[in-house]
PDB file of C-alpha atoms in Angstrom:
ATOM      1  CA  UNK A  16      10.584 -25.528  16.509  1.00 49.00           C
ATOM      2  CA  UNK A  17      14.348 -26.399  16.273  1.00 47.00           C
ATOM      3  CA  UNK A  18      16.307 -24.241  18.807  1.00 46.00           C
ATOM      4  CA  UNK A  19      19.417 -22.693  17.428  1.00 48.00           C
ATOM      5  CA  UNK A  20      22.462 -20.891  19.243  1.00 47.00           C
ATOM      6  CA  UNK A  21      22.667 -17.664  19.017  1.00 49.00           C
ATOM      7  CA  UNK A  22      26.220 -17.022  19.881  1.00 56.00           C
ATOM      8  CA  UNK A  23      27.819 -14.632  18.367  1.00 59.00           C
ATOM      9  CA  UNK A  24      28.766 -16.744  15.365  1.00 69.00           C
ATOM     10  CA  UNK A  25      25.071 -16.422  14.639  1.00 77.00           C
ATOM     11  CA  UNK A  26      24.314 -13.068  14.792  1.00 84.00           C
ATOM     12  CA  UNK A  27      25.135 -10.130  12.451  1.00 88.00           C
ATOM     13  CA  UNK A  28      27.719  -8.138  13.526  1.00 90.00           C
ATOM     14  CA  UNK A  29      27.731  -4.890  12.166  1.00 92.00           C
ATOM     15  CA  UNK A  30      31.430  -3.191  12.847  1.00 93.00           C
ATOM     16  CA  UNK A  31      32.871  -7.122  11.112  1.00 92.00           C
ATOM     17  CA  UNK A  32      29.867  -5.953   7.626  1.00 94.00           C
ATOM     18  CA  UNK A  33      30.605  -2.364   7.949  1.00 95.00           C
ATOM     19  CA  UNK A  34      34.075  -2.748   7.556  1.00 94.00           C
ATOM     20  CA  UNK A  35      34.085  -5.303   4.527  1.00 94.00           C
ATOM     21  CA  UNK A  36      32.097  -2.138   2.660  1.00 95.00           C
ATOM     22  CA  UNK A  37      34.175   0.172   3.499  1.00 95.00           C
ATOM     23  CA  UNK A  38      37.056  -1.758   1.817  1.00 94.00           C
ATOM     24  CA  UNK A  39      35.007  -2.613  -0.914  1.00 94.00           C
ATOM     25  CA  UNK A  40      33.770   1.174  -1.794  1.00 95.00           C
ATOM     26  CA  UNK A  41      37.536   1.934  -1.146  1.00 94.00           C
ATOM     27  CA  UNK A  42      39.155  -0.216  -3.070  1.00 94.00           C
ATOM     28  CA  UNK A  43      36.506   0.363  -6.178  1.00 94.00           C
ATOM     29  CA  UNK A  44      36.111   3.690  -6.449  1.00 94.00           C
ATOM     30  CA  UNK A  45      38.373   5.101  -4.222  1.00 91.00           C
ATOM     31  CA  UNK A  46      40.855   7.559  -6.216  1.00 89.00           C
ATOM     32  CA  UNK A  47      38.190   8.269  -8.410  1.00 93.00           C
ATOM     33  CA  UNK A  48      36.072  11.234  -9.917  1.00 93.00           C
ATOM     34  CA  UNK A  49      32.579  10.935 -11.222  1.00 92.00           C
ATOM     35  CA  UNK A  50      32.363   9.593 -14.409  1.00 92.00           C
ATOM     36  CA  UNK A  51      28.882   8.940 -15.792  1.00 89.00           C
ATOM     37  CA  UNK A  52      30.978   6.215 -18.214  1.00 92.00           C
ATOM     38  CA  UNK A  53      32.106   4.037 -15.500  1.00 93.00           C
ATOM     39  CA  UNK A  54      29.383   4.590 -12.980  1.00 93.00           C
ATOM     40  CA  UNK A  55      27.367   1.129 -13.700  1.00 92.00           C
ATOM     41  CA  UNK A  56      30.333  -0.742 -13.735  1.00 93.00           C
ATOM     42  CA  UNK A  57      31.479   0.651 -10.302  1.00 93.00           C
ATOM     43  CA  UNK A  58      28.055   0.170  -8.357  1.00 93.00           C
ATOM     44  CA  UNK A  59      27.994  -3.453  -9.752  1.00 92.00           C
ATOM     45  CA  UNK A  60      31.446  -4.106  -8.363  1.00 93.00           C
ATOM     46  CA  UNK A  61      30.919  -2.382  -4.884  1.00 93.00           C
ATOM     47  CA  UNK A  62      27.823  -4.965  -4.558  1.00 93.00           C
ATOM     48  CA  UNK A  63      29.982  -7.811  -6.203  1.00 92.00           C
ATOM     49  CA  UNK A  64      32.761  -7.411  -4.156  1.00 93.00           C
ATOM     50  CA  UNK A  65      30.922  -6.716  -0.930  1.00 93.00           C
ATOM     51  CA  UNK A  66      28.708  -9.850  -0.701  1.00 92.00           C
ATOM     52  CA  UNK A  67      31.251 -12.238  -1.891  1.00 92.00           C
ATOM     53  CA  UNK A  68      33.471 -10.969   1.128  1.00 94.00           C
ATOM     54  CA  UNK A  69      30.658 -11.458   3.384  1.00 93.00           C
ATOM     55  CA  UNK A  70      29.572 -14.959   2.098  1.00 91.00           C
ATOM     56  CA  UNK A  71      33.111 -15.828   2.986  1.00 93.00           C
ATOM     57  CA  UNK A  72      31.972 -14.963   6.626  1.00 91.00           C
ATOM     58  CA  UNK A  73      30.350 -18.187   6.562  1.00 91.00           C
ATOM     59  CA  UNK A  74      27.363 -17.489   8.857  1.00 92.00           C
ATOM     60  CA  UNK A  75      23.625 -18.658   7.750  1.00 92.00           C
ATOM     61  CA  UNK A  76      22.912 -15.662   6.571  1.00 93.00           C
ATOM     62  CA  UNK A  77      20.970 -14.506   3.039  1.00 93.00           C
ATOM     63  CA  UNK A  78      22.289 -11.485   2.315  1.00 94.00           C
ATOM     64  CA  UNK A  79      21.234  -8.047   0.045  1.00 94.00           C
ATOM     65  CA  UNK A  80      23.582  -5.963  -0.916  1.00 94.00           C
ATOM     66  CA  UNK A  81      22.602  -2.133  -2.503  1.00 93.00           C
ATOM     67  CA  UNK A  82      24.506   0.486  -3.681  1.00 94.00           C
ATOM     68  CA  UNK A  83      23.913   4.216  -4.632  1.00 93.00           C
ATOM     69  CA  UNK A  84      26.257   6.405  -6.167  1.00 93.00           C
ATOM     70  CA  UNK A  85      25.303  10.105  -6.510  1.00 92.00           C
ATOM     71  CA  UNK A  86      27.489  12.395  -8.659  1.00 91.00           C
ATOM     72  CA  UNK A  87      27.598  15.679  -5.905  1.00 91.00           C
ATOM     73  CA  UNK A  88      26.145  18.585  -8.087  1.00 88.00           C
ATOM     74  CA  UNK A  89      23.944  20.071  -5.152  1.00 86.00           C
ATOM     75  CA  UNK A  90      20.511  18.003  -5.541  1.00 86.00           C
ATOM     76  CA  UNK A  91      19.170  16.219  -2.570  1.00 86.00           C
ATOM     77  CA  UNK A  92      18.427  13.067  -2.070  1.00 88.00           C
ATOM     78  CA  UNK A  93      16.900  11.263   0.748  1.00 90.00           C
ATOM     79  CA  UNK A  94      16.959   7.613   1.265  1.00 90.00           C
ATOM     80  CA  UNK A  95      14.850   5.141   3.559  1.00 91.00           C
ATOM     81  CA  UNK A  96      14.356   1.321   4.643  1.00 90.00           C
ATOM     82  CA  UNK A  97      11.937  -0.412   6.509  1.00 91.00           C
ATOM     83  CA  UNK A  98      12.214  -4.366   7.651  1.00 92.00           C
ATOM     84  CA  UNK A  99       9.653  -6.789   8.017  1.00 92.00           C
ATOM     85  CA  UNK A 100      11.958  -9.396   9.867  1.00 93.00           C
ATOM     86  CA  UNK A 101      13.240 -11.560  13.053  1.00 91.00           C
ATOM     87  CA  UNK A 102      14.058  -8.713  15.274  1.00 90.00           C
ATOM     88  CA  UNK A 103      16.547 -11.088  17.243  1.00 91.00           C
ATOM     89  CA  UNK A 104      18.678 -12.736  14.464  1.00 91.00           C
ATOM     90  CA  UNK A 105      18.443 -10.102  11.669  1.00 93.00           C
ATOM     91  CA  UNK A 106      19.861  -6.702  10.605  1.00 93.00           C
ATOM     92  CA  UNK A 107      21.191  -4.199   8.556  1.00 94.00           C
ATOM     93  CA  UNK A 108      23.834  -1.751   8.083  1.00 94.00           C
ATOM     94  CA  UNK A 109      24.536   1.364   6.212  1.00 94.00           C
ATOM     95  CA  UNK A 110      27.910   2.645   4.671  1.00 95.00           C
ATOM     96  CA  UNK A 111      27.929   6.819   3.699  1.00 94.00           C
ATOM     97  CA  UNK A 112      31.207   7.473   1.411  1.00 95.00           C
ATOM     98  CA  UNK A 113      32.176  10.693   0.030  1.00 93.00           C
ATOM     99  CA  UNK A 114      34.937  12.488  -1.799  1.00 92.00           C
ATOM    100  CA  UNK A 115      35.094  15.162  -3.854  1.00 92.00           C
ATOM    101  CA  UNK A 116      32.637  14.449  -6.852  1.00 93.00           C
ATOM    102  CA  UNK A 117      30.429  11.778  -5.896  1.00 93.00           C
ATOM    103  CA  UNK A 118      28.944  10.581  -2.834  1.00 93.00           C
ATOM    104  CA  UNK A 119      28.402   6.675  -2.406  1.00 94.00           C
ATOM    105  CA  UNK A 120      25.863   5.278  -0.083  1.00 94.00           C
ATOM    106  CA  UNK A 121      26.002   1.050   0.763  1.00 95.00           C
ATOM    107  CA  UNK A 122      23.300  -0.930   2.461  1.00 94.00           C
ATOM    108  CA  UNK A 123      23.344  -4.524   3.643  1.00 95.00           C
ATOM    109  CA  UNK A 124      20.715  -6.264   5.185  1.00 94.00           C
ATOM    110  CA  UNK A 125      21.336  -9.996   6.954  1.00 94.00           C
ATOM    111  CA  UNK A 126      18.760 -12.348   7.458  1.00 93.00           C
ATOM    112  CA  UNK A 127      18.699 -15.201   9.522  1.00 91.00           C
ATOM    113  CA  UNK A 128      18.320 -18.383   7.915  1.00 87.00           C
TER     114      UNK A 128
ATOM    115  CA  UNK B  13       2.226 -13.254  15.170  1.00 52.00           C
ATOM    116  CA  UNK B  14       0.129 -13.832  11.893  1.00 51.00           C
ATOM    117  CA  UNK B  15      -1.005 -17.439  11.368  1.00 54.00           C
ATOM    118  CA  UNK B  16       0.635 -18.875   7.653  1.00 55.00           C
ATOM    119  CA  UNK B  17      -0.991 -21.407   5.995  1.00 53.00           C
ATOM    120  CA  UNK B  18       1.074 -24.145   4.511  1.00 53.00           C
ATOM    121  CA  UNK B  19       0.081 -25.177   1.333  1.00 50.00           C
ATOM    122  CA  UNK B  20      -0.200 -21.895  -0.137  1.00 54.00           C
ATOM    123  CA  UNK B  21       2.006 -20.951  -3.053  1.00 59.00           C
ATOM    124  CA  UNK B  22       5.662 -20.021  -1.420  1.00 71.00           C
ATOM    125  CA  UNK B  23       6.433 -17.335  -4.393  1.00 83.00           C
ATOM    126  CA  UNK B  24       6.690 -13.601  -4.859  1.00 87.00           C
ATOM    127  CA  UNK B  25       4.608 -12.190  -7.370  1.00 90.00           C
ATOM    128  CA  UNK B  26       6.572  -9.221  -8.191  1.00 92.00           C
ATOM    129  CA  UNK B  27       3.861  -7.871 -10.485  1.00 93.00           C
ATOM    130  CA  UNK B  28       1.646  -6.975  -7.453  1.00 91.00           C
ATOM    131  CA  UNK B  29       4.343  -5.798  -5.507  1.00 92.00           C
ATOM    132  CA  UNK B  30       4.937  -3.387  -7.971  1.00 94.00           C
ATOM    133  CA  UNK B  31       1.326  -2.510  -8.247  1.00 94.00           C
ATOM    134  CA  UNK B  32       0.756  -2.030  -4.720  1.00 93.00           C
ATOM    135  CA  UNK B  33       4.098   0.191  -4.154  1.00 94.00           C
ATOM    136  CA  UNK B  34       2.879   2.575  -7.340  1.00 95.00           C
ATOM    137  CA  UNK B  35      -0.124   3.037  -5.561  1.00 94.00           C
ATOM    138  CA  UNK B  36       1.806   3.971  -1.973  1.00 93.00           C
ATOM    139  CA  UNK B  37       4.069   6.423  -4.225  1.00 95.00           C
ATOM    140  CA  UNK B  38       1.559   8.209  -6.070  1.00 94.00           C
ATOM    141  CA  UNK B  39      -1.116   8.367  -2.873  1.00 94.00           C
ATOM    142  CA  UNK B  40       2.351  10.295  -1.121  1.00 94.00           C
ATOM    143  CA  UNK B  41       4.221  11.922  -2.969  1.00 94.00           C
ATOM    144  CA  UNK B  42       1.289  12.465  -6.372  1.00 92.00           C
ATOM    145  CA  UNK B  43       1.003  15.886  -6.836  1.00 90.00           C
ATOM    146  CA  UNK B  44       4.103  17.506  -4.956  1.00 93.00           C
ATOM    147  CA  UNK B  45       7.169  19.211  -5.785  1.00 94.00           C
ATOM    148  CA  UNK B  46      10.470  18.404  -3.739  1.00 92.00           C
ATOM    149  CA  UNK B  47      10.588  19.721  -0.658  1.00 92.00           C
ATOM    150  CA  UNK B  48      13.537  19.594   1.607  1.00 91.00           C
ATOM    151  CA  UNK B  49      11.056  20.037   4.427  1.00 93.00           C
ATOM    152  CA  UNK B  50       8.767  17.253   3.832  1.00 93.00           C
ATOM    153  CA  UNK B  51      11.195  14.580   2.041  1.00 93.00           C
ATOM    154  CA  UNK B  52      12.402  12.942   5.174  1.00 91.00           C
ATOM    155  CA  UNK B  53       8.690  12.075   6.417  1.00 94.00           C
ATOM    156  CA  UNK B  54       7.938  10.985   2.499  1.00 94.00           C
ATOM    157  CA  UNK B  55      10.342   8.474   2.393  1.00 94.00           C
ATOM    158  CA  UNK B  56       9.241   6.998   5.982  1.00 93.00           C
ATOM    159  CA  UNK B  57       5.755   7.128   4.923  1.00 93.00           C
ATOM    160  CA  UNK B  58       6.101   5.442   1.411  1.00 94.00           C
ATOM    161  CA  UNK B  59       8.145   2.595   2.912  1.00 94.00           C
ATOM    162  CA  UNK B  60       5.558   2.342   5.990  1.00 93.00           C
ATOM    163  CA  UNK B  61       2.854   2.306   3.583  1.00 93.00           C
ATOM    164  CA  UNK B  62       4.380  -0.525   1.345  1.00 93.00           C
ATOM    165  CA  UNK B  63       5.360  -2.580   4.005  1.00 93.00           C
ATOM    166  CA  UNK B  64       2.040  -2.702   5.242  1.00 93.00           C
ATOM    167  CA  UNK B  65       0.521  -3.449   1.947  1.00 93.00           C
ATOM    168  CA  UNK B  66       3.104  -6.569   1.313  1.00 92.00           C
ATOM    169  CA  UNK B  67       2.590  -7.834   4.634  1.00 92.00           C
ATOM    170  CA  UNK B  68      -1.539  -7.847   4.571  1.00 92.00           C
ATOM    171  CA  UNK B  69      -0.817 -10.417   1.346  1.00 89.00           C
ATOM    172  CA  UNK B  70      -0.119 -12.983   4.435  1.00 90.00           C
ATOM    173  CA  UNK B  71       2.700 -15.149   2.904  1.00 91.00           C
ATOM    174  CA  UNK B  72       5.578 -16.469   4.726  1.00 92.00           C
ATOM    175  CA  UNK B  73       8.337 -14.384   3.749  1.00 93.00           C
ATOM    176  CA  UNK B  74      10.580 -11.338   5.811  1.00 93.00           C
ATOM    177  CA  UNK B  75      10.271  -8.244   3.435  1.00 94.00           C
ATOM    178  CA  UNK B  76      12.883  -5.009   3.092  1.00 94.00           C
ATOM    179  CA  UNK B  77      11.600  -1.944   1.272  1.00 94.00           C
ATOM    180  CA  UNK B  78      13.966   0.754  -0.101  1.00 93.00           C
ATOM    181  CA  UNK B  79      13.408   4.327  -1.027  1.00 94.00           C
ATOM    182  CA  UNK B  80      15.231   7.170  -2.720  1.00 92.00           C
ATOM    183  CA  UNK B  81      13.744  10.148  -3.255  1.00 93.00           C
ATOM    184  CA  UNK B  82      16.171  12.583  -5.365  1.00 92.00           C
ATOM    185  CA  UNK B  83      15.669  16.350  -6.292  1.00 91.00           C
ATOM    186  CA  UNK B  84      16.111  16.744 -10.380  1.00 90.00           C
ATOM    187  CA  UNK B  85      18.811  19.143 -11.043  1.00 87.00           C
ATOM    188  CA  UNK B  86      20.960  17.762 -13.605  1.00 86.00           C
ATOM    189  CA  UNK B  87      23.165  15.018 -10.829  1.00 85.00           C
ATOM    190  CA  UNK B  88      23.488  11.548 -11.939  1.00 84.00           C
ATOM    191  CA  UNK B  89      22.180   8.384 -10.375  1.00 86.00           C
ATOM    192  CA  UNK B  90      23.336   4.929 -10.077  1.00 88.00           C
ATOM    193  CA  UNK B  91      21.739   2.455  -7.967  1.00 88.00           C
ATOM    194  CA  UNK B  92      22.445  -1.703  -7.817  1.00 90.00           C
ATOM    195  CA  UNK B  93      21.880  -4.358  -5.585  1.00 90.00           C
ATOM    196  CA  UNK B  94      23.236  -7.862  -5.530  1.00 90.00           C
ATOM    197  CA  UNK B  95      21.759 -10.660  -3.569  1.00 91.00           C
ATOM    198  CA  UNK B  96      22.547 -13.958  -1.952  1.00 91.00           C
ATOM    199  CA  UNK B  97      19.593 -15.923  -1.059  1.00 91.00           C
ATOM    200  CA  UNK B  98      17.560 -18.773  -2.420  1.00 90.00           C
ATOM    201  CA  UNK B  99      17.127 -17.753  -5.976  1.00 90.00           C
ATOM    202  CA  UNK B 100      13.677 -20.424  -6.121  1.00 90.00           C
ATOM    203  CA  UNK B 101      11.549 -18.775  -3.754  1.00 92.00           C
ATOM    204  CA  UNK B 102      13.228 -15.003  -2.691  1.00 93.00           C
ATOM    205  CA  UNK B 103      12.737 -12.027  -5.246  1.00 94.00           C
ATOM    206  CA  UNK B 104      12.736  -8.364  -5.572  1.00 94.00           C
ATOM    207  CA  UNK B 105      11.260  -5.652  -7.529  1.00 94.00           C
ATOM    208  CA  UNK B 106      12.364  -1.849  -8.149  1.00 94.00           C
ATOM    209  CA  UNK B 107       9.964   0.542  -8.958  1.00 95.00           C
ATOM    210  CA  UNK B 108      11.136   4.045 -10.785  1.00 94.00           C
ATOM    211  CA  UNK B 109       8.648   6.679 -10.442  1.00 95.00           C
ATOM    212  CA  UNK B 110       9.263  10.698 -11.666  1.00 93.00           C
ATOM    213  CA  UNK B 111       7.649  13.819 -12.228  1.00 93.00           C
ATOM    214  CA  UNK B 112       8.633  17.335 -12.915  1.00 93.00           C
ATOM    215  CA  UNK B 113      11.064  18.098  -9.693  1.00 93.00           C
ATOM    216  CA  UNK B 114      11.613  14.651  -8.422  1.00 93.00           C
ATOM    217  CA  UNK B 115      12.543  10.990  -8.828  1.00 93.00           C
ATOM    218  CA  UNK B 116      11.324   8.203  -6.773  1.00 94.00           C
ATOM    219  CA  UNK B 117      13.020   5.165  -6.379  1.00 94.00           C
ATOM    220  CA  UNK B 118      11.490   1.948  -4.341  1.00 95.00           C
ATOM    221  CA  UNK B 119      13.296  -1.399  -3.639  1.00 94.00           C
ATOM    222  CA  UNK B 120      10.925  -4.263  -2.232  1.00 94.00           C
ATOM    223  CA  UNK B 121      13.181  -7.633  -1.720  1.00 94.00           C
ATOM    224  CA  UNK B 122      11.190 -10.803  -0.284  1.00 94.00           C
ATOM    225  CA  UNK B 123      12.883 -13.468   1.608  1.00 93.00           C
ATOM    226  CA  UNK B 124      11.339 -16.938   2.021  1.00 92.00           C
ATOM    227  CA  UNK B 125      10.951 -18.108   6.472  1.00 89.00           C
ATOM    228  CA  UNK B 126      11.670 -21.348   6.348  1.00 79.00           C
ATOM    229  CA  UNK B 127       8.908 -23.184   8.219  1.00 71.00           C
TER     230      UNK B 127
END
């Protein structure tokens, strides 16, 4: 079993991941109102944008990137995850965005290659 | 740790993933109506279940199941995912499940371990 350094150019970081959504969901959708229209095209660039920002991060990471956008209209909704993973080297992290018509919910999980 | 057997078939069948999360989905969440009560422990128990059910298959992969579970009232819904792995051996499936007062939404992505 090769040993690899787990430094913390290794590991995922989640404030560096958390903050590349945040731009990403920002710069996408964020003047917006909820438009059933343009609502594909804006969860496909949110995703888009966010994991080619964090391949730049050039870490050997494999990365998934998903995005929900719920148009706010009083239904709930209720979202959950669970890993089967490397408890050490992998992780995940979760972006809630909201204005005043839609909220917008980002998850990104990082595995260790 | 589970023992993996090398040699075996390094590939996700998405077919039976889907099968076996329909199954987890419908055992749950079958015959009820949404409940803000009970949604939060449906959710943990329908990814629980399915993770369970996708790790007793015993192939080398790390798995991440999703679920949304949304009251019907007339809102509108977009999910997508984008993914950066090894497009030869990694996959996902989504499964979309509904009845009268609620939709169901799973996520199952499989990632090859390198051995």
């Amino acid at each position: 079993m090769d040993e690899f350094q787990t430094g913390s150019e290794t590991a995922f970081v989640v404030e560096d991941v958390s903050r590349i959504v945040k731009e990403s969901v920002e710069g996408v959708i964020g003047g917006s109102a909820y438009q059933h229209s343009r609502v594909s095209q804006w969860t496909s660039s949110v995703v888009e944008q966010s994991l080619s920002q964090l391949s730049k991060l050039g870490k050997p990471f494999k990365y998934i990137v998903t995005c929900i956008i719920m148009q706010k209209n009083g239904a709930g909704l209720q979202t959950a995850s669970s890993c089967f993973w490397d408890n050490s080297t992998d992780g995940s992290c979760t972006v809630r965005w909201e204005n005043n018509s839609m909220y917008c919910i980002v998850s990104v999980f990082g595995l260790a290659i | 740790m589970e023992e993996f057997h090398p040699g075996d078939e390094v590939s996700f069948n998405p077919d039976e993933a889907s099968n076996s999360v329909k199954e987890c989905i419908e055992s749950i969440i079958g015959g009820e109506d949404y409940s803000q009560n009970k949604v939060n422990q449906w959710t943990a128990n329908i990814v629980e279940h399915s993770l369970t059910q996708l790790v007793k298959q015993g192939k080398p992969y790390k798995y991440m199941v999703n679920c949304a579970v949304m009251q019907k009232s007339g809102a509108g819904l977009h999910t997508a995912n984008s993914c950066y792995w090894d497009t030869a051996t990694d996959g996902s499936c989504t499964v979309r499940w509904e009845n009268r007062t609620m939709y169901c939404v799973v996520s199952v992505f499989a990632v090859a371990i390198a051995l």
